[in-house]
Amino acid sequence: MNNSPIQTPELIHSPKEIRAKVVAAQKSGLTVGFVPTMGALHEGHLSLAGRAAAECDVTVVSIFVNPTQFGPSEDFSKYPRTLDSDIELLSHYHPVWVFAPEAADMYPPGMSTVVSPPRVSSPLEGVSRPTHFAGVATVVLKLLNMVPADIAYFGQKDYQQACVIRQMVIDLDVATRIAVCPIVRDDDGLAMSSRNRYLTPAERTAALSISRSLRVATERLEAGDRDAESIAAGMRAEMHAAGIREIDYAILANPQTLETLQTATDTVVILIAARVGGTRLIDNCVVSLSPTE
Ligand code: PAF
């Protein structure tokens, strides 16, 4: 967090206006950092804003609950919308411009172009949420055109999303550099998420088995176990024992392609998606292994 006094961020709704401000700032020699969000900000988002504020002269935080990345039975209508408190939380960093576009400006009548996301979007979330990454890729590309920042900051918590965006900006020659920042966890280990507020106390206790499973899996890898299938089975057993019945995936994967591994190699990403009560949670952890021989 920036130590300077509290200053209410400037709120901009118009895509044309934010783009003009960003371009003018860059022309005057300033660097611009960009944190795209769907609002309901928590410490995870604030760590991204803090990193942008530390590395760039101006920080833009977008707040837009993007309808196209939600499936028909997902939580779009009940997704928390807390613009006033989000703006207040951002008043500790400045200069910050909050860009909160209207849905009609993001998706005007007649718009029919959709970004086909890269191959890394296919497994995992791509199976559980088949239209999700087309929605994410389309909105992120639009946001990067509206806010042509020097660096855009994303959280590692959405590991596959970060892979998709990194590959998309390479494939489509977007000039903005993508920075991926570490997961922020509550003291009990739960990865911060805007959806955690849906959890009842009992569900939250059950949800802790997700980060616990990641820790146990990491310990097994660090102790020399390379049997990825057995480690994944251990994670599922840990979550089942805590009362989680719906596990979309709990796997060890190649950190670039996200292909499931049978045997752990030098660097692996461990990824989990599970439903706790009515809330779908994701978490992950990257483990770099030193050679066993
Ligand atoms: O990670 C999110 O909050 C969203 O997927 C994003 C990147 C803001 C696109 O709507």
Short mmCIF file of C-alpha atoms in Angstrom, two decimals, residues 18-257:
data_model
loop_
_atom_site.label_atom_id
_atom_site.label_comp_id
_atom_site.label_asym_id
_atom_site.label_seq_id
_atom_site.Cartn_x
_atom_site.Cartn_y
_atom_site.Cartn_z
CA ILE A 18 -10.27 6.30 -20.27
CA ARG A 19 -8.38 5.54 -23.47
CA ALA A 20 -7.73 9.25 -24.11
CA LYS A 21 -6.46 9.69 -20.54
CA VAL A 22 -4.18 6.64 -20.74
CA VAL A 23 -2.75 7.66 -24.12
CA ALA A 24 -2.20 11.27 -22.90
CA ALA A 25 -0.46 10.01 -19.73
CA GLN A 26 1.84 7.80 -21.80
CA LYS A 27 2.56 10.63 -24.26
CA SER A 28 3.66 12.77 -21.32
CA GLY A 29 6.14 10.05 -20.33
CA LEU A 30 4.17 8.32 -17.56
CA THR A 31 3.80 4.54 -17.29
CA VAL A 32 0.35 3.05 -16.79
CA GLY A 33 -0.46 -0.13 -14.84
CA PHE A 34 -3.82 -1.85 -15.29
CA VAL A 35 -5.71 -4.18 -12.96
CA PRO A 36 -8.83 -5.64 -14.62
CA THR A 37 -11.38 -6.84 -12.03
CA MET A 38 -15.03 -7.68 -11.61
CA GLY A 39 -15.13 -5.64 -8.40
CA ALA A 40 -16.05 -6.92 -4.91
CA LEU A 41 -12.43 -6.13 -4.17
CA HIS A 42 -10.47 -8.00 -1.51
CA GLU A 43 -6.83 -8.13 -0.40
CA GLY A 44 -5.95 -10.19 -3.47
CA HIS A 45 -7.07 -7.40 -5.81
CA LEU A 46 -5.47 -4.79 -3.57
CA SER A 47 -2.13 -6.61 -3.81
CA LEU A 48 -2.39 -6.25 -7.60
CA ALA A 49 -3.24 -2.55 -7.27
CA GLY A 50 -0.35 -2.14 -4.81
CA ARG A 51 2.07 -3.78 -7.22
CA ALA A 52 0.81 -1.62 -10.11
CA ALA A 53 1.11 1.51 -7.95
CA ALA A 54 4.67 0.53 -6.97
CA GLU A 55 5.76 -0.17 -10.55
CA CYS A 56 3.83 2.41 -12.61
CA ASP A 57 3.09 6.14 -12.42
CA VAL A 58 -0.68 5.74 -12.85
CA THR A 59 -2.89 2.75 -11.98
CA VAL A 60 -6.16 1.97 -13.73
CA VAL A 61 -8.51 -0.52 -12.04
CA SER A 62 -11.45 -1.66 -14.14
CA ILE A 63 -14.62 -2.90 -12.48
CA PHE A 64 -16.98 -4.75 -14.77
CA VAL A 65 -18.97 -7.89 -14.02
CA ASN A 66 -18.62 -9.46 -17.42
CA PRO A 67 -21.79 -11.36 -18.38
CA THR A 68 -20.19 -13.34 -21.20
CA GLN A 69 -17.87 -15.31 -18.93
CA PHE A 70 -20.71 -16.71 -16.80
CA GLY A 71 -22.51 -19.87 -17.87
CA PRO A 72 -26.33 -19.99 -17.87
CA SER A 73 -26.51 -21.66 -14.44
CA GLU A 74 -23.75 -19.57 -12.84
CA ASP A 75 -23.90 -16.67 -10.38
CA PHE A 76 -23.91 -13.62 -12.72
CA SER A 77 -27.05 -12.02 -11.27
CA LYS A 78 -26.03 -12.59 -7.65
CA TYR A 79 -22.33 -11.73 -8.15
CA PRO A 80 -21.54 -9.02 -5.56
CA ARG A 81 -21.56 -5.44 -6.87
CA THR A 82 -19.93 -3.10 -4.39
CA LEU A 83 -18.67 -0.12 -6.42
CA ASP A 84 -18.72 2.46 -3.60
CA SER A 85 -16.72 0.34 -1.16
CA ASP A 86 -14.38 -0.76 -3.97
CA ILE A 87 -13.61 2.88 -4.74
CA GLU A 88 -13.00 3.55 -1.06
CA LEU A 89 -10.57 0.62 -0.80
CA LEU A 90 -8.63 2.00 -3.76
CA SER A 91 -8.29 5.45 -2.18
CA HIS A 92 -5.08 4.30 -0.48
CA TYR A 93 -3.30 4.05 -3.82
CA HIS A 94 -2.90 6.95 -6.14
CA PRO A 95 -3.16 8.18 -8.68
CA VAL A 96 -5.85 5.57 -9.42
CA TRP A 97 -8.45 5.83 -12.14
CA VAL A 98 -11.39 3.49 -11.68
CA PHE A 99 -12.83 2.48 -15.03
CA ALA A 100 -16.39 1.15 -14.63
CA PRO A 101 -17.89 0.78 -18.11
CA GLU A 102 -21.58 0.19 -18.74
CA ALA A 103 -22.61 -3.17 -20.23
CA ALA A 104 -24.09 -1.31 -23.23
CA ASP A 105 -20.66 0.21 -23.98
CA MET A 106 -18.86 -3.11 -23.64
CA TYR A 107 -21.43 -5.04 -25.67
CA PRO A 108 -23.27 -2.59 -27.93
CA PRO A 109 -26.16 -3.88 -30.02
CA GLY A 110 -24.83 -5.67 -33.08
CA MET A 111 -21.53 -6.70 -31.57
CA SER A 112 -20.87 -10.27 -32.71
CA THR A 113 -17.08 -10.75 -32.59
CA VAL A 114 -15.82 -13.29 -30.05
CA VAL A 115 -12.18 -14.16 -29.37
CA SER A 116 -11.50 -17.85 -29.77
CA PRO A 117 -9.24 -18.55 -26.78
CA PRO A 118 -5.92 -20.40 -27.16
CA ARG A 119 -5.47 -24.17 -26.75
CA VAL A 120 -4.53 -23.90 -23.07
CA SER A 121 -8.16 -22.92 -22.40
CA SER A 122 -9.42 -26.41 -23.32
CA PRO A 123 -8.78 -28.63 -20.27
CA LEU A 124 -9.96 -28.09 -16.67
CA GLU A 125 -12.10 -24.91 -16.57
CA GLY A 126 -12.63 -25.35 -20.31
CA VAL A 127 -14.38 -28.65 -19.59
CA SER A 128 -16.35 -27.48 -16.54
CA ARG A 129 -17.23 -24.05 -17.99
CA PRO A 130 -17.15 -24.47 -21.79
CA THR A 131 -17.95 -20.85 -22.74
CA HIS A 132 -16.01 -19.17 -19.93
CA PHE A 133 -12.66 -18.44 -21.59
CA ALA A 134 -14.17 -17.09 -24.82
CA GLY A 135 -15.94 -14.56 -22.58
CA VAL A 136 -12.76 -13.80 -20.62
CA ALA A 137 -10.55 -13.51 -23.71
CA THR A 138 -13.04 -11.24 -25.48
CA VAL A 139 -13.55 -8.88 -22.55
CA VAL A 140 -9.84 -8.76 -21.66
CA LEU A 141 -8.87 -7.94 -25.25
CA LYS A 142 -11.53 -5.19 -25.32
CA LEU A 143 -10.32 -3.84 -21.97
CA LEU A 144 -6.70 -3.85 -23.16
CA ASN A 145 -7.78 -1.85 -26.22
CA MET A 146 -9.65 0.63 -24.02
CA VAL A 147 -6.82 0.78 -21.48
CA PRO A 148 -3.64 0.27 -23.54
CA ALA A 149 -1.49 0.06 -20.39
CA ASP A 150 2.21 -0.70 -20.19
CA ILE A 151 1.64 -3.58 -17.75
CA ALA A 152 -1.57 -5.46 -16.85
CA TYR A 153 -1.69 -7.36 -13.56
CA PHE A 154 -3.55 -10.63 -13.01
CA GLY A 155 -3.67 -12.97 -10.01
CA GLN A 156 -2.18 -16.46 -10.02
CA LYS A 157 -5.33 -17.69 -8.29
CA ASP A 158 -6.93 -17.85 -11.74
CA TYR A 159 -3.96 -19.84 -13.02
CA GLN A 160 -5.54 -21.05 -16.25
CA GLN A 161 -6.94 -17.58 -16.97
CA ALA A 162 -3.41 -16.17 -16.67
CA CYS A 163 -2.14 -18.82 -19.13
CA VAL A 164 -4.96 -17.96 -21.56
CA ILE A 165 -4.31 -14.21 -21.37
CA ARG A 166 -0.52 -14.57 -21.66
CA GLN A 167 -0.92 -16.68 -24.80
CA MET A 168 -3.64 -14.43 -26.25
CA VAL A 169 -1.50 -11.27 -26.02
CA ILE A 170 1.38 -13.12 -27.72
CA ASP A 171 -0.86 -14.55 -30.45
CA LEU A 172 -2.70 -11.28 -31.13
CA ASP A 173 0.32 -8.94 -30.78
CA VAL A 174 -1.04 -6.95 -27.85
CA ALA A 175 1.69 -4.59 -26.65
CA THR A 176 0.77 -4.63 -22.94
CA ARG A 177 3.07 -6.75 -20.77
CA ILE A 178 1.26 -9.29 -18.56
CA ALA A 179 2.36 -9.67 -14.93
CA VAL A 180 1.04 -12.52 -12.80
CA CYS A 181 1.08 -11.92 -9.04
CA PRO A 182 1.04 -14.43 -6.15
CA ILE A 183 -2.13 -15.74 -4.52
CA VAL A 184 -3.16 -13.91 -1.36
CA ARG A 185 -4.59 -16.15 1.38
CA ASP A 186 -6.55 -15.53 4.53
CA ASP A 187 -4.77 -16.50 7.77
CA ASP A 188 -6.55 -19.89 7.71
CA GLY A 189 -5.14 -20.63 4.24
CA LEU A 190 -8.24 -20.02 2.11
CA ALA A 191 -7.30 -18.29 -1.14
CA MET A 192 -8.99 -14.88 -1.30
CA SER A 193 -11.93 -14.77 -3.67
CA SER A 194 -14.97 -12.54 -4.09
CA ARG A 195 -17.02 -15.75 -3.90
CA ASN A 196 -15.79 -16.63 -0.36
CA ARG A 197 -18.51 -14.33 0.99
CA TYR A 198 -21.11 -16.90 -0.14
CA LEU A 199 -19.71 -19.55 2.28
CA THR A 200 -21.47 -20.38 5.54
CA PRO A 201 -19.10 -20.96 8.53
CA ALA A 202 -19.46 -24.76 8.09
CA GLU A 203 -18.76 -24.50 4.36
CA ARG A 204 -15.73 -22.34 5.05
CA THR A 205 -14.35 -25.04 7.36
CA ALA A 206 -14.88 -27.62 4.62
CA ALA A 207 -13.30 -25.27 2.05
CA LEU A 208 -10.09 -25.16 4.06
CA SER A 209 -9.44 -28.74 2.94
CA ILE A 210 -8.70 -27.32 -0.53
CA SER A 211 -5.60 -25.36 0.52
CA ARG A 212 -4.73 -28.16 2.97
CA SER A 213 -4.75 -30.66 0.09
CA LEU A 214 -2.39 -28.43 -1.85
CA ARG A 215 -0.03 -28.27 1.13
CA VAL A 216 -0.09 -32.05 1.64
CA ALA A 217 0.54 -32.61 -2.08
CA THR A 218 3.43 -30.13 -2.02
CA GLU A 219 4.95 -31.88 1.00
CA ARG A 220 4.75 -35.24 -0.76
CA LEU A 221 6.47 -33.81 -3.83
CA GLU A 222 9.14 -32.16 -1.71
CA ALA A 223 9.72 -35.46 0.08
CA GLY A 224 10.53 -37.07 -3.28
CA ASP A 225 7.18 -38.64 -4.23
CA ARG A 226 6.72 -38.36 -8.01
CA ASP A 227 3.54 -40.44 -8.35
CA ALA A 228 1.22 -37.66 -9.53
CA GLU A 229 -1.86 -39.92 -9.73
CA SER A 230 -1.44 -41.12 -6.15
CA ILE A 231 -0.84 -37.54 -4.91
CA ALA A 232 -3.99 -36.40 -6.73
CA ALA A 233 -5.96 -39.29 -5.16
CA GLY A 234 -4.67 -38.13 -1.76
CA MET A 235 -5.98 -34.60 -2.42
CA ARG A 236 -9.41 -35.92 -3.37
CA ALA A 237 -9.52 -38.10 -0.24
CA GLU A 238 -8.59 -35.09 1.96
CA MET A 239 -11.43 -33.01 0.48
CA HIS A 240 -13.95 -35.88 0.64
CA ALA A 241 -13.10 -36.39 4.31
CA ALA A 242 -13.93 -32.71 4.90
CA GLY A 243 -17.35 -33.20 3.30
CA ILE A 244 -16.65 -31.88 -0.21
CA ARG A 245 -18.55 -34.09 -2.64
CA GLU A 246 -18.19 -32.25 -5.97
CA ILE A 247 -14.61 -32.03 -7.18
CA ASP A 248 -14.32 -30.88 -10.79
CA TYR A 249 -10.60 -31.59 -10.83
CA ALA A 250 -7.67 -32.09 -8.48
CA ILE A 251 -4.58 -32.74 -10.59
CA LEU A 252 -0.89 -32.21 -11.07
CA ALA A 253 -0.22 -30.65 -14.46
CA ASN A 254 2.40 -29.27 -16.78
CA PRO A 255 2.60 -25.57 -15.80
CA GLN A 256 2.61 -24.37 -19.44
CA THR A 257 0.18 -26.68 -21.24
#
